[in-house]
mmCIF file of C-alpha atoms and ligand atoms in Angstrom:
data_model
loop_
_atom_site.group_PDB
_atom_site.id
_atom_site.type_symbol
_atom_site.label_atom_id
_atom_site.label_comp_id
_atom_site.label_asym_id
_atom_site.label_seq_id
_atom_site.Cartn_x
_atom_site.Cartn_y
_atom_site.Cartn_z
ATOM 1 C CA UNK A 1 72.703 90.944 118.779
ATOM 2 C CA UNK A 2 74.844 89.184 121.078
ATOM 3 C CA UNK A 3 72.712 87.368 123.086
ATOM 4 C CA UNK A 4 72.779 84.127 120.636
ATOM 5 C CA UNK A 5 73.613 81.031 121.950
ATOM 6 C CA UNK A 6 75.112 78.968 119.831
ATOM 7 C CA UNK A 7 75.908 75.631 121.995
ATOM 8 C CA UNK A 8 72.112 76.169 122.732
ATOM 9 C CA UNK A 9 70.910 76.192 118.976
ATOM 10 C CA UNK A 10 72.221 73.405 118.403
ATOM 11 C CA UNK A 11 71.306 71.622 121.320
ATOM 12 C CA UNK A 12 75.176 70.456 122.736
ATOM 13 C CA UNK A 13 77.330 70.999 125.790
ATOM 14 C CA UNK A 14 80.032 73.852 125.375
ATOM 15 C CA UNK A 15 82.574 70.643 125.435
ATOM 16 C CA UNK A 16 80.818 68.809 122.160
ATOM 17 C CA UNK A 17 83.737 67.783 119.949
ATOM 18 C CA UNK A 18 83.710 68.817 116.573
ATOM 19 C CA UNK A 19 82.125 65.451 115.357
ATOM 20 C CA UNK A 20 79.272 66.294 118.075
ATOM 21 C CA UNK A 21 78.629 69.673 116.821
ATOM 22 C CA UNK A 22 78.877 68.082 112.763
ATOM 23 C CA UNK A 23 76.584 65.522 114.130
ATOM 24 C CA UNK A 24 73.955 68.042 115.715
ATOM 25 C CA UNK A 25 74.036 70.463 112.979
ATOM 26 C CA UNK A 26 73.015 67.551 110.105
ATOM 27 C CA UNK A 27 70.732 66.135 112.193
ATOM 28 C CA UNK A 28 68.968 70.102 112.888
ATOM 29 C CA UNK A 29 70.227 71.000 109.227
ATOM 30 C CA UNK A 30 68.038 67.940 107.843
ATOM 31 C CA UNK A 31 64.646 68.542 109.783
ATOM 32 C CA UNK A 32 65.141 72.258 109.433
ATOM 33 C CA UNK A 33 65.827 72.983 105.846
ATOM 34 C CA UNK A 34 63.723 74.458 103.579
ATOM 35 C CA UNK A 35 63.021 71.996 100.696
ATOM 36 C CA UNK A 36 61.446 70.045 103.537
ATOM 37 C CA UNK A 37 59.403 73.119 105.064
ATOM 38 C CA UNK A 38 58.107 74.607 102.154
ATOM 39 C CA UNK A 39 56.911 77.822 103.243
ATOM 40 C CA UNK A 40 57.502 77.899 106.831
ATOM 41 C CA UNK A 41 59.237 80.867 107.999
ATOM 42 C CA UNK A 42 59.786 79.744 111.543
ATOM 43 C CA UNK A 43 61.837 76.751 109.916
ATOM 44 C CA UNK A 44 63.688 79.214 107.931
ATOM 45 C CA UNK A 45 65.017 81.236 110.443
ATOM 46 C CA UNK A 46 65.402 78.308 112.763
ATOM 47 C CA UNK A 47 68.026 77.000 109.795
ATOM 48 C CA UNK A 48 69.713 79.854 109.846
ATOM 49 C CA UNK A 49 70.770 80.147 113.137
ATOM 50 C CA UNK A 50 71.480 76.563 113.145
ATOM 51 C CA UNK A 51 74.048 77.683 110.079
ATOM 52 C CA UNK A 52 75.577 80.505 111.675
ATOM 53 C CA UNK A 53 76.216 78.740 115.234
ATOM 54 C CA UNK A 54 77.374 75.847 112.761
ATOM 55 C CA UNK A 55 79.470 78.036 111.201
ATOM 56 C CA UNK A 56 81.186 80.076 113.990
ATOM 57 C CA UNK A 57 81.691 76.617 116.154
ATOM 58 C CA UNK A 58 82.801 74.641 113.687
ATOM 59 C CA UNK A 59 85.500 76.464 112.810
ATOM 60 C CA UNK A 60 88.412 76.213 115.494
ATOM 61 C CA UNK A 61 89.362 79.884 115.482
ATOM 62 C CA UNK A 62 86.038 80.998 115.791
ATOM 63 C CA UNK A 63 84.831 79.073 118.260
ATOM 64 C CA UNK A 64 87.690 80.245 120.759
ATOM 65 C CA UNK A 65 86.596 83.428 120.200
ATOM 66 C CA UNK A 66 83.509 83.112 120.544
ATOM 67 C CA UNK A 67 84.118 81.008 123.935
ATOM 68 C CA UNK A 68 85.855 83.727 124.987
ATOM 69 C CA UNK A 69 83.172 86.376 124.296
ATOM 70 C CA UNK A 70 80.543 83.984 126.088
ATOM 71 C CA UNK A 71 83.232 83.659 128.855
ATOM 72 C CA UNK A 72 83.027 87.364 129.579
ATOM 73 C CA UNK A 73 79.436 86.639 130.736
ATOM 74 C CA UNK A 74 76.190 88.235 130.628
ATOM 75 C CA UNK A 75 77.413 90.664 132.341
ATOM 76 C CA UNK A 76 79.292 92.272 129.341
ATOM 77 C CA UNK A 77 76.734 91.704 126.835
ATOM 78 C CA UNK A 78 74.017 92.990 129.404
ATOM 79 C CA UNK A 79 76.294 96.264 128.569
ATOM 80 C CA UNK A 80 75.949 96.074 124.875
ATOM 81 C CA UNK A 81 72.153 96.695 126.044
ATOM 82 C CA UNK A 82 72.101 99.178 127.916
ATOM 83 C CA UNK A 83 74.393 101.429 125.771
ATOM 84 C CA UNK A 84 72.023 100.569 123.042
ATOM 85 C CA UNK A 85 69.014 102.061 124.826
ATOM 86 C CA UNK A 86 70.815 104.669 125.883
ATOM 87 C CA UNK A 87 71.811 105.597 122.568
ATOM 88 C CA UNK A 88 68.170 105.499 121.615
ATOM 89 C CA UNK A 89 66.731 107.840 124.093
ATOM 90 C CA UNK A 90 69.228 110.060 124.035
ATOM 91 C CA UNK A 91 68.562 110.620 119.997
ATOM 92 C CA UNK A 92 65.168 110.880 120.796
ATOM 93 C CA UNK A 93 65.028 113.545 122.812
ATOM 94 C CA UNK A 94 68.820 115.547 121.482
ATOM 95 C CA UNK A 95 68.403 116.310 117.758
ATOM 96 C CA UNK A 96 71.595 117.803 117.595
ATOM 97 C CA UNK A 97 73.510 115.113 117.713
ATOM 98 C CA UNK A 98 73.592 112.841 115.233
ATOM 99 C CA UNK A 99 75.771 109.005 114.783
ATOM 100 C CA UNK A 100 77.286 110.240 112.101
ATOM 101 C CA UNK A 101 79.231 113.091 114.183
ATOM 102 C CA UNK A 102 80.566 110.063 116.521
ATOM 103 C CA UNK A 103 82.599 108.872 113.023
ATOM 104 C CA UNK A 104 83.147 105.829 111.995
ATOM 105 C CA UNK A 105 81.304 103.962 114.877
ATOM 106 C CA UNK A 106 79.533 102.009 112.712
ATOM 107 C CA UNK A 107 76.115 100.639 113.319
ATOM 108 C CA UNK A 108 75.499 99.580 117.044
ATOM 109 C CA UNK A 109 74.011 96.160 115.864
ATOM 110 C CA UNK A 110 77.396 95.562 114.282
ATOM 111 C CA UNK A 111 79.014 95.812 117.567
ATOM 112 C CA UNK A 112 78.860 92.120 118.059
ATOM 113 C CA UNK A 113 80.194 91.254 114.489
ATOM 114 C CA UNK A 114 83.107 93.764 115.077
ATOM 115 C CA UNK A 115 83.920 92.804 118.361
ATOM 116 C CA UNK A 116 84.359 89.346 117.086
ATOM 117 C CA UNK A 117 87.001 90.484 114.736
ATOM 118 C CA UNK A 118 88.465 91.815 117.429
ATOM 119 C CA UNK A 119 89.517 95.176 115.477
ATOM 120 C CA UNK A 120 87.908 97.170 116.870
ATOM 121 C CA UNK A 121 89.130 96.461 120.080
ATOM 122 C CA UNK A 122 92.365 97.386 120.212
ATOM 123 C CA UNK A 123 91.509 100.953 118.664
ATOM 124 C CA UNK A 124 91.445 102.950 121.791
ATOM 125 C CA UNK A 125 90.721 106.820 120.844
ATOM 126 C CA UNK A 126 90.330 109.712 122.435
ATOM 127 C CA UNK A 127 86.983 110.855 120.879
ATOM 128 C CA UNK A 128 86.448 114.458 122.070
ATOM 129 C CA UNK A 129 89.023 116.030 119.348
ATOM 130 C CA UNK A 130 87.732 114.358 115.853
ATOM 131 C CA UNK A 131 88.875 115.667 112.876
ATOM 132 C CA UNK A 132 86.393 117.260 110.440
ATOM 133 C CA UNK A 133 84.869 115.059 107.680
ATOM 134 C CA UNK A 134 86.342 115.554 103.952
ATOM 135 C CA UNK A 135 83.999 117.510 101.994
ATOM 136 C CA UNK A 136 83.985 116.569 97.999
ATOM 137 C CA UNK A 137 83.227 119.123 95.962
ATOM 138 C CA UNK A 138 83.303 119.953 91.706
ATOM 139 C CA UNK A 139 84.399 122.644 89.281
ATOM 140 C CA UNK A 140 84.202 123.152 85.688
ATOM 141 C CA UNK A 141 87.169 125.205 84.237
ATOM 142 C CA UNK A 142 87.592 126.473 80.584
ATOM 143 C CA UNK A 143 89.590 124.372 78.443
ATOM 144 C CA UNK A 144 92.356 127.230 78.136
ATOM 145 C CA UNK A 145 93.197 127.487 82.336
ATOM 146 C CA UNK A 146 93.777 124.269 82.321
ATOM 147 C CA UNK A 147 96.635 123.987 79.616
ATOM 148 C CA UNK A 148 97.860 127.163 81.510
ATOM 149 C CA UNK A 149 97.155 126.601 84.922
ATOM 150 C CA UNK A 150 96.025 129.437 87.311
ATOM 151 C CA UNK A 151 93.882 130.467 89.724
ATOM 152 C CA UNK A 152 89.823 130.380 89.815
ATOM 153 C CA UNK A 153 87.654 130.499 92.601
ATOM 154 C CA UNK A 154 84.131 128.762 93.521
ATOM 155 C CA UNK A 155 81.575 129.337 96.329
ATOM 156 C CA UNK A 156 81.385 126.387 98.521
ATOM 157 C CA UNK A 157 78.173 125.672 101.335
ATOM 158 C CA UNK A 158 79.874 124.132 104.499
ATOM 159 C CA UNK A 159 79.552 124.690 107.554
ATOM 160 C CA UNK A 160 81.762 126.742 109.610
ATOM 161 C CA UNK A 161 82.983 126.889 113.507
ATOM 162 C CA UNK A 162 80.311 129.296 115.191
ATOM 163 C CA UNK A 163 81.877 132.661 115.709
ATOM 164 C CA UNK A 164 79.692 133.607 119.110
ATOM 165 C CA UNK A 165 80.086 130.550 120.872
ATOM 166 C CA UNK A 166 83.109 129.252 119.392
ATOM 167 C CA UNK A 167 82.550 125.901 118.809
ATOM 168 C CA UNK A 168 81.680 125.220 122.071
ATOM 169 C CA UNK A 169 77.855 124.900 121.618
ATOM 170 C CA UNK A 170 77.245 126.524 124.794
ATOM 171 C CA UNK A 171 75.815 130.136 125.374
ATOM 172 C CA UNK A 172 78.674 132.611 125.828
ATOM 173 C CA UNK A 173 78.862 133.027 129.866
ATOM 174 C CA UNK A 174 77.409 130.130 130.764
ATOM 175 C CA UNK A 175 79.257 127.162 131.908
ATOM 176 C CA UNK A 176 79.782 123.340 131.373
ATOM 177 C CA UNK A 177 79.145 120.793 133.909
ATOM 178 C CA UNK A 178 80.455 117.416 133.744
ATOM 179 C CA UNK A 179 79.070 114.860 131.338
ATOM 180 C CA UNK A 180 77.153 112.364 134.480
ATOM 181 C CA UNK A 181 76.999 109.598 131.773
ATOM 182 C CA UNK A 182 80.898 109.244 131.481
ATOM 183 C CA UNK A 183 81.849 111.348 134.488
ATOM 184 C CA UNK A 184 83.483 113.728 132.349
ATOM 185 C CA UNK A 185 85.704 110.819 130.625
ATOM 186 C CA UNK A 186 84.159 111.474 127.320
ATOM 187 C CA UNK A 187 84.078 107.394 126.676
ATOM 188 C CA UNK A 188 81.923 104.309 127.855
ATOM 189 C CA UNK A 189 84.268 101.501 128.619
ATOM 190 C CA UNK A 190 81.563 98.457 128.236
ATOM 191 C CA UNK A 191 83.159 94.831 128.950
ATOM 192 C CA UNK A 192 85.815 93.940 131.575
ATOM 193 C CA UNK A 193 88.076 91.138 131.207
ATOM 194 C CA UNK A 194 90.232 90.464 128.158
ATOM 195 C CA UNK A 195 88.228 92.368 125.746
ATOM 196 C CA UNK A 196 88.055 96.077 127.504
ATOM 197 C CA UNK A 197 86.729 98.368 124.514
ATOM 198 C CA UNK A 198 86.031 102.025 124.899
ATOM 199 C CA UNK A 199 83.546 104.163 122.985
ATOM 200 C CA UNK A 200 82.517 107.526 122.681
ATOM 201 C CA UNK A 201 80.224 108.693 125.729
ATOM 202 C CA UNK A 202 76.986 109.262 123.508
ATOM 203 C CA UNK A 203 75.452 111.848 126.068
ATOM 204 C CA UNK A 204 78.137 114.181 125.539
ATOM 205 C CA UNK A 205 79.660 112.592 122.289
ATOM 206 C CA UNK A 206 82.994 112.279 124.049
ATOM 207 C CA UNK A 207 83.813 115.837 125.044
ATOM 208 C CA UNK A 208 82.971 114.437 128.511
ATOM 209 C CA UNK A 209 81.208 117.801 128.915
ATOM 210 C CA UNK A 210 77.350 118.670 128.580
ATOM 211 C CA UNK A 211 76.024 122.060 127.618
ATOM 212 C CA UNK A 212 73.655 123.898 130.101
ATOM 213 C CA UNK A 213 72.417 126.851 127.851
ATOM 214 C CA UNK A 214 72.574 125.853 124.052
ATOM 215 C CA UNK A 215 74.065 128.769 121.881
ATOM 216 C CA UNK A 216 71.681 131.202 120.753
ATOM 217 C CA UNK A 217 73.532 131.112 117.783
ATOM 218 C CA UNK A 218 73.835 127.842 116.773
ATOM 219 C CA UNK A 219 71.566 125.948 118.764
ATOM 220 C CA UNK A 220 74.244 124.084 120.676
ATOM 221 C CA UNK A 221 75.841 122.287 117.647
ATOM 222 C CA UNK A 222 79.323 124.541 117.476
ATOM 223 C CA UNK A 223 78.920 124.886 113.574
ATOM 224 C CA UNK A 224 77.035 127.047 111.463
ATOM 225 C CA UNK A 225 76.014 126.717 107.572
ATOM 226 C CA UNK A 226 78.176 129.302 105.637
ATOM 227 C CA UNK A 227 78.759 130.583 102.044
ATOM 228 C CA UNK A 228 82.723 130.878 101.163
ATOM 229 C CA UNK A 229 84.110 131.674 98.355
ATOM 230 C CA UNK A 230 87.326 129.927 98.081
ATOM 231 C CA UNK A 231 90.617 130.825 95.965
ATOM 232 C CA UNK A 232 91.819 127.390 93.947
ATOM 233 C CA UNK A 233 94.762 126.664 92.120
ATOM 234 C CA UNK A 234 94.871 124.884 89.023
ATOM 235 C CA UNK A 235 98.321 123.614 87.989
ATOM 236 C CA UNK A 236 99.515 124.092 84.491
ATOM 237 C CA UNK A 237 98.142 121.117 82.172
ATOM 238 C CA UNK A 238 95.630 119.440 84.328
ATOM 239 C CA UNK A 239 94.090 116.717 83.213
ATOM 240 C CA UNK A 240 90.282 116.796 83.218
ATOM 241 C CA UNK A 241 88.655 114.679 86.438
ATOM 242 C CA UNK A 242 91.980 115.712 88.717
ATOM 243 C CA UNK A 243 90.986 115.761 92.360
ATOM 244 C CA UNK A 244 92.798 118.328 93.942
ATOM 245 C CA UNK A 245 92.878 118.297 97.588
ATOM 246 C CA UNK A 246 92.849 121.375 99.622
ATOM 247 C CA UNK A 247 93.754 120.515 103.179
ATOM 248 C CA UNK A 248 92.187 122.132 106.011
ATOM 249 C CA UNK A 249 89.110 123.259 103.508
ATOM 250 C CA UNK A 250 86.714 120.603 105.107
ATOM 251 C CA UNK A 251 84.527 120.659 107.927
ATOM 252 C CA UNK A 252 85.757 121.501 110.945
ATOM 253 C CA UNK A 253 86.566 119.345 113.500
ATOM 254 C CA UNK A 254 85.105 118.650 117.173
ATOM 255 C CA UNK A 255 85.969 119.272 120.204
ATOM 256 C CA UNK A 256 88.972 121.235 118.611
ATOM 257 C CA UNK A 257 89.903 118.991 116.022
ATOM 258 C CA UNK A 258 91.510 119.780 113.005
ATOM 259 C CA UNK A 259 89.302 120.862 109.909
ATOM 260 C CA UNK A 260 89.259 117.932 107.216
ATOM 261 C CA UNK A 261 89.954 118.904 103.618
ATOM 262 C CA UNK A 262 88.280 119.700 100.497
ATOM 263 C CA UNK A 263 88.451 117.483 97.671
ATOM 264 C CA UNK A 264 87.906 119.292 94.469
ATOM 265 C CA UNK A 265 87.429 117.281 91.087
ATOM 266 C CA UNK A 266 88.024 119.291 88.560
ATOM 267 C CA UNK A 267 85.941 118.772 84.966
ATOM 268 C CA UNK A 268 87.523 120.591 82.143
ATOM 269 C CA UNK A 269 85.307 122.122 79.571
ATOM 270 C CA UNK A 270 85.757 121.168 76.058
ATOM 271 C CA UNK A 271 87.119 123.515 73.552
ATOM 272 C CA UNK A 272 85.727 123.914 69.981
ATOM 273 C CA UNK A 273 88.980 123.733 68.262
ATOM 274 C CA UNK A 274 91.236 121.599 70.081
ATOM 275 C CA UNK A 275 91.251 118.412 71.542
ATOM 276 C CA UNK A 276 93.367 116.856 74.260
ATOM 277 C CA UNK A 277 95.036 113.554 74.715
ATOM 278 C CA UNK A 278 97.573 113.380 77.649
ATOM 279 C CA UNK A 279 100.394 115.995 76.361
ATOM 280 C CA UNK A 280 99.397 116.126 72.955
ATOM 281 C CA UNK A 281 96.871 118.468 71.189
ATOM 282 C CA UNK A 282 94.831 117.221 68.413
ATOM 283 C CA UNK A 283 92.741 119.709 66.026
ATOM 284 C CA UNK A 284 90.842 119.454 62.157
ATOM 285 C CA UNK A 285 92.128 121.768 60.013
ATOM 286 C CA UNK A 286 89.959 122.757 56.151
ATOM 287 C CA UNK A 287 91.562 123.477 52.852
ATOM 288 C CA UNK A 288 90.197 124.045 49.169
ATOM 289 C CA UNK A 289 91.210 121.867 46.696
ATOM 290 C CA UNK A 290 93.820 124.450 44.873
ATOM 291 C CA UNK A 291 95.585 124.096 48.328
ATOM 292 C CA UNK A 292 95.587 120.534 48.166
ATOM 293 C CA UNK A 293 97.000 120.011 45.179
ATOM 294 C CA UNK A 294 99.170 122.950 44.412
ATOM 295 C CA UNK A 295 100.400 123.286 47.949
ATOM 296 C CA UNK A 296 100.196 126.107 49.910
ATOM 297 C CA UNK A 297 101.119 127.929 53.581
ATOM 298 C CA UNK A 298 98.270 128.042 55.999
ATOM 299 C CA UNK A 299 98.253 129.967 59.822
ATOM 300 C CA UNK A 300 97.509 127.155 62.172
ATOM 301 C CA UNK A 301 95.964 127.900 65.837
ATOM 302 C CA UNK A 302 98.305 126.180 68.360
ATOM 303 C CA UNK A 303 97.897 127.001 72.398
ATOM 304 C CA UNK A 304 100.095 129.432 72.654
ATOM 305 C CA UNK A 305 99.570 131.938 69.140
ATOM 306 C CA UNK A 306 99.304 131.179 65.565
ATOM 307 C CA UNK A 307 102.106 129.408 63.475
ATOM 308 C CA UNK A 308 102.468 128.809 59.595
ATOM 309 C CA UNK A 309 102.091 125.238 58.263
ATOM 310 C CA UNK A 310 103.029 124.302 54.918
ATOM 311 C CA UNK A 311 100.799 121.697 53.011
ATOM 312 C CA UNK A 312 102.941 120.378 49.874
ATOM 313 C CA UNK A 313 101.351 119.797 46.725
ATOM 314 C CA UNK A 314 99.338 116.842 46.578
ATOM 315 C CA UNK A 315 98.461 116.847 50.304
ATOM 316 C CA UNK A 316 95.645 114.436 50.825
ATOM 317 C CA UNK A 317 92.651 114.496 52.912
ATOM 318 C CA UNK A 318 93.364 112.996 56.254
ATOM 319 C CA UNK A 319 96.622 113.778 56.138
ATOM 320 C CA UNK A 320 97.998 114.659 59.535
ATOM 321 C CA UNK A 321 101.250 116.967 60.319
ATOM 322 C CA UNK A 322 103.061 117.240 63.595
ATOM 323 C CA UNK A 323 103.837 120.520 64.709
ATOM 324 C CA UNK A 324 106.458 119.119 67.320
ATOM 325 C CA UNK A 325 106.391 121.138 70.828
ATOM 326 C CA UNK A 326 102.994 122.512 70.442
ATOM 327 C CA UNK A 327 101.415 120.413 72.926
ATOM 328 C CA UNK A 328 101.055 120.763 76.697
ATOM 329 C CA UNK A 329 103.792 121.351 78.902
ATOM 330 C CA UNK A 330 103.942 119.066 81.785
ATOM 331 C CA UNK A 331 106.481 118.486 84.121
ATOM 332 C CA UNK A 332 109.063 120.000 81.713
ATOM 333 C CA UNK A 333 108.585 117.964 79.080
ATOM 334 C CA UNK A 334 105.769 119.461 76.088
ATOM 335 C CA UNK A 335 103.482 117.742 74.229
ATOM 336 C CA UNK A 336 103.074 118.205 70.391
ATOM 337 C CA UNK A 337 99.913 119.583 68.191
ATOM 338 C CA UNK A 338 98.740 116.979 65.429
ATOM 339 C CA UNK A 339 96.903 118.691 62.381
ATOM 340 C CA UNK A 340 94.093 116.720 60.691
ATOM 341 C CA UNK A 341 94.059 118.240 57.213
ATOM 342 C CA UNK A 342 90.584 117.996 55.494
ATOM 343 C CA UNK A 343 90.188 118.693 52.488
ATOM 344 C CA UNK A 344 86.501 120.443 51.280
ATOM 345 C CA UNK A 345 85.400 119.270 47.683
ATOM 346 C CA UNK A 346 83.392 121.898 46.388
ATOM 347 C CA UNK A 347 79.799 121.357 45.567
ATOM 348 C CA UNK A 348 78.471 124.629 43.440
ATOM 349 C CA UNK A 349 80.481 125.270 40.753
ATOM 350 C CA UNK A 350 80.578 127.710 38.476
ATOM 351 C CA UNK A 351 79.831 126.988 34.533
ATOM 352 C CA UNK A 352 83.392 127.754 33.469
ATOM 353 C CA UNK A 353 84.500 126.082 36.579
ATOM 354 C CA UNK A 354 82.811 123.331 35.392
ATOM 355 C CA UNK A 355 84.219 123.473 32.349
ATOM 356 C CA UNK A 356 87.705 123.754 33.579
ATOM 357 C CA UNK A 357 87.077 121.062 35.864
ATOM 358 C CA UNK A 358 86.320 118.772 32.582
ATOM 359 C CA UNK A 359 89.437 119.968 30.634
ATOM 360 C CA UNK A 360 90.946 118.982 33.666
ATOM 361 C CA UNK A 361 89.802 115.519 34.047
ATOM 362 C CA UNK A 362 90.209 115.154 29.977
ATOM 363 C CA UNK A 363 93.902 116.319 30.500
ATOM 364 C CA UNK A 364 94.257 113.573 33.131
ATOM 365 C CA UNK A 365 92.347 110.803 31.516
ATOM 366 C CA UNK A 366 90.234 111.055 34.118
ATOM 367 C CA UNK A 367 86.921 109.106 33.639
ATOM 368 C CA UNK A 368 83.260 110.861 35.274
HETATM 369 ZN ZN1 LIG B 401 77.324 128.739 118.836
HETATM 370 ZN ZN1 LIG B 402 79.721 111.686 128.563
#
């Protein structure tokens, strides 16, 4: 937390030069460090506060900022407190709220670290209307709706705006009084001077109202846990582990915020025929050995119905053919459908098989 002093670890005025503060830190650095304090935790973390004040005032940017911050007084810092305490009892003793629902405050012991960036401060907000988180979500489709796109649906657990209290949190008929924390601002502003920063009023989580009489329905929190089944469209030739995003579909937002959206990665099944690579369709395709060698016409499976193929004579194993357009269609353009011909050498034969197989092989000069 804030309170460090840094001129005071390492023993200098707030006017040291930067040879003073070099000087101070080796001098600390050397009687501190650990390879002369073997085991001695109290010399450890003595060394590394000595680095870190080393560190901040050594460097000439830093130290102005840090000047500055210590400028601002105990007074600010003293703030820092307070809120944090606050923060703490009011967590305690309010389940329903919870840090994350503030979003993207960030850890309160950070606040020093952040405020010495000096980011945060300039990012004034209006906390009471926050837009819902992104909810992430994923889907298995079959192989086939996503060459030709279409729509599926999926039941998705979220929560939902409460319907009796409207995502107020507050029992229908009874009213909201004025957050006293904030006086009704809905944000904290914490340190004066040149670094004014604002945050969310954690008593009332910057609606800069409190609730009397929680709603019966949802116990005060505005949102309820729901089932929904929700309509998605896949677009034609979808590659598998798409996100798609469906805005709106998230969790809703506070204070009247807008919803977030619904990020929906989509895994596509396999298929036990084809296989896809970008546009292209790739698939293993069996002949006998009389089509091998004497040729033959064979009905291939593409995506969209059967065609003929025709294997000339002598086709070997391995041998692939293109069948050009009768691969995915994306963005206008289609894909083709590569056949891997395999040929199947057969392993019972008959005897006069066998013996034509031989006459064969004699005919050839074909040794066995
Ligand atoms: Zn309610
Ligand atoms: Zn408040």
């Amino acid at each position: 937390m804030p309170q460090k002093d840094y001129y005071e670890i390492l023993g200098i005025s707030e006017k040291a030069s930067l040879e003073d503060i070099k000087k101070a830190y080796r001098r600390l650095a050397k009687k501190y460090h650990p390879d002369s304090n073997p085991n001695n935790k109290m010399a450890e973390e003595r060394f590394k506060e000595i680095s870190e004040a080393y560190e901040v005032l050594s460097n000439p940017e830093k130290r102005r900022k840090y000047d500055q911050l210590r400028q601002m007084g105990q007074k600010g810092l003293a703030g820092f407190e307070d809120f944090e305490d606050l923060f703490a009892r009011k967590k305690g003793k309010e389940q329903a709220f919870s840090f994350e629902d503030l979003g993207g405050f960030g850890d309160l012991g950070d606040l020093f670290s952040s405020f010495f960036d000096l980011g945060e401060t300039t990012r004034q907000r209006r906390w009471s209307t926050q837009r819902g988180a992104d909810l992430f979500t994923e889907i298995e489709i079959p192989f086939d709706l996503a060459i030709s796109g279409g729509k599926t649906t999926m039941e998705l657990k979220k929560e939902e705006i409460c319907p009796l209290c409207g995502g107020t949190g507050a029992k229908p008929g009874s009213s909201l009084s004025a957050c006293p924390e904030c006086g009704g601002r809905g944000i904290l502003s914490f340190v004066q001077g040149a670094f004014a920063v604002s945050r969310p009023c954690p008593r009332c989580m910057g609606r800069g109202k409190i609730i009397r009489i929680p709603c019966t329905r949802c116990g005060g929190k505005g949102q309820i846990p729901t089932r929904k089944r929700i309509l998605i469209t896949i677009p034609a030739g979808i590659n598998d582990g798409t996100q798609l995003r469906l805005r709106g579909q998230g969790r809703p937002g506070n204070g009247g915020g807008p919803p977030g959206d619904l990020i929906v990665k989509v895994n596509v099944g396999k298929h036990r025929f084809f296989e896809r690579r970008g546009k292209d369709v790739y698939c293993k395709v069996p002949i006998n050995i009389a089509q091998a060698i004497l040729g033959s016409k064979i009905k291939i499976r593409t995506i969209d119905g059967r065609v003929i193929l025709k294997i000339p004579p002598g086709t070997q194993s391995g041998t692939k053919f293109r069948l050009r357009g009768k691969g995915i269609k994306i963005d206008g353009s289609k894909g083709d459908q590569y056949v891997e011909i395999l040929v199947e050498i057969p392993k019972n034969l008959s005897e006069e098989q066998k013996r034509l197989m031989e006459q064969f092989a004699k005919e050839g000069d074909l040794r066995y």
